[in-house]
């Protein structure tokens, strides 16, 4: 039986109502998706490189990989090996004396030159007296001293604390193809609020250009203050970052070709313990880079063990072809 | 009528608005799901980054954080692209070593597991010897009791088991503890200069009690095939018996009885290769007090400091699980790029000849 006209009208209005309802729904859905897409896009632009899980602005410098190396000729390699001149600054205090001794007898022998800058004169060891207990002032004075005296002799400046063990050969290898007349400021980089800085515990690398710019600013208290924080003290590595930032030099995190940090603020033992707890099936694979430059938090004994473990202990029959060649230092019996 | 109509319209638009909001929510949720799927795929192809990367601090809250896309062995292999293992591979074929690890039921998970995860995989064959069988691990059951006084029993039975089941599968037979770290590549280099038909065994040589000396149990020792045959035979003919529970000394006495030579395992410049302690104890002058038994036991003049240990060390003892992995990292991963090592020993003559022959055959020129 066909619908009566009031029924038809009811039906029509009903279906019309449904139509308007579904169109509202559809409009809502569209708007929702656009909204969501916008937010996601914005979020990604903010993160910058969408591949990382966290927000930061500093760059990640990577080591050259095999393809890059093969482009360099044999003769160039020998010349290159000699062209890296690394000056090591180790900031020490009297209480560090046993670490100081260990560091002196171990890895610093592989720097082209290494000097110890201490807060005060110490009887047992030679050092350059900074005449201050304040770490930031020590750092400033050390950088100024090193630059004034050695600007023409070294092109890379590596600063460390005596609790750090460094493999200078791996540092030089990492610096292959990096032009020291560019402003490099490298190490284990951390973001603290707006500031990207290199953690002093992993060691700080500055190119000669960065040293130039830093030293220019040292005499300008507004650009590079001796005080730092007003209310509480700011650590010396952050203060350095502020000065360098004012000089147009940005912190960069150093990584190997696999993306692993090569400057480390922890010891091998600590990395292993963490890996054993968190990834027990891949402890060594997940530990650290093959070309790690620094580890931190070592005892003096561990420094000697690292010396043996790095420069001597190895497996027979595993041969490596590297881009650079480094000779062992003269007058040394533990490497 | 118009009032009703008005309310009708108001409720209709209110309803419409609600429906609109529903649509908004549904659209938003669907879209975000879509994005997370797309980006989720991207995440899996991330470069493998350590969870203890400082940037990742926020993910560490509950301590149970498991890294996505963890470092797998393939990813690690790419770090070793510059590595040539031809010589090591060649020695693996030429010098076949069967390792057996002395362990026990309580130590399978605590210690033996870490041996299995590190150096054991480089043996041509490895067996874990326990008092009880464990099919899952797997561990061989020797049907003894556990305890220090059982060590020699376990050793005798273990060598017997190896002899009965695997004699033809290897040239050399290495005994180690579950707290010994062994560098198989260096052991092969040492043994490549000898023949498995020689009646000889190697380890950290001690001088007291036995004229030719005997090998420290903990530092590990390795028997030639001939030595193994004679040892097992000696118990059948009772030339040797379970004379004491001091495993290494008793075995050393038996070896002397059956004319198996106690070999000199030092490297070509006289540095020791098997070590009864961890590197730290040997490398640090004064670590082991002068009154310690060790100074009177060493067959060769003992050295502390850098001269203690060969670059091509074979073993260390009293190695706890953390140190197992540390040694694995230091030996097989971390290295000083470009560094010209001071100690450059030659390949054994026979191996060198073989490899140059192999290259000649390959070379089309």
PDB file of C-alpha atoms in Angstrom, chain B residues 2 41 49 104 113 127 170 185 187 212 214 228 240-241 264 279 299 341 353:
ATOM      1  CA  UNK B   2       5.702  27.193  15.929  1.00  0.00           C
ATOM      2  CA  UNK B  41      57.248   1.759  10.388  1.00  0.00           C
ATOM      3  CA  UNK B  49      70.803   3.861  19.350  1.00  0.00           C
ATOM      4  CA  UNK B 104      77.662 -27.331  37.876  1.00  0.00           C
ATOM      5  CA  UNK B 113      75.639 -18.843  30.435  1.00  0.00           C
ATOM      6  CA  UNK B 127      80.737 -29.054  25.915  1.00  0.00           C
ATOM      7  CA  UNK B 170      89.309 -32.349  17.179  1.00  0.00           C
ATOM      8  CA  UNK B 185      92.403 -17.329  18.085  1.00  0.00           C
ATOM      9  CA  UNK B 187      95.366 -20.510  21.423  1.00  0.00           C
ATOM     10  CA  UNK B 212     108.415 -31.144  35.003  1.00  0.00           C
ATOM     11  CA  UNK B 214     102.074 -28.951  36.186  1.00  0.00           C
ATOM     12  CA  UNK B 228      94.274 -37.350  25.730  1.00  0.00           C
ATOM     13  CA  UNK B 240      97.057 -43.275  37.004  1.00  0.00           C
ATOM     14  CA  UNK B 241      94.345 -43.324  39.634  1.00  0.00           C
ATOM     15  CA  UNK B 264     106.191 -23.906  27.397  1.00  0.00           C
ATOM     16  CA  UNK B 279      94.432  -8.699  33.814  1.00  0.00           C
ATOM     17  CA  UNK B 299     107.652 -22.181  36.765  1.00  0.00           C
ATOM     18  CA  UNK B 341     101.200  -2.750  17.305  1.00  0.00           C
ATOM     19  CA  UNK B 353     103.087 -21.319   3.034  1.00  0.00           C
TER      20      UNK B 353
END
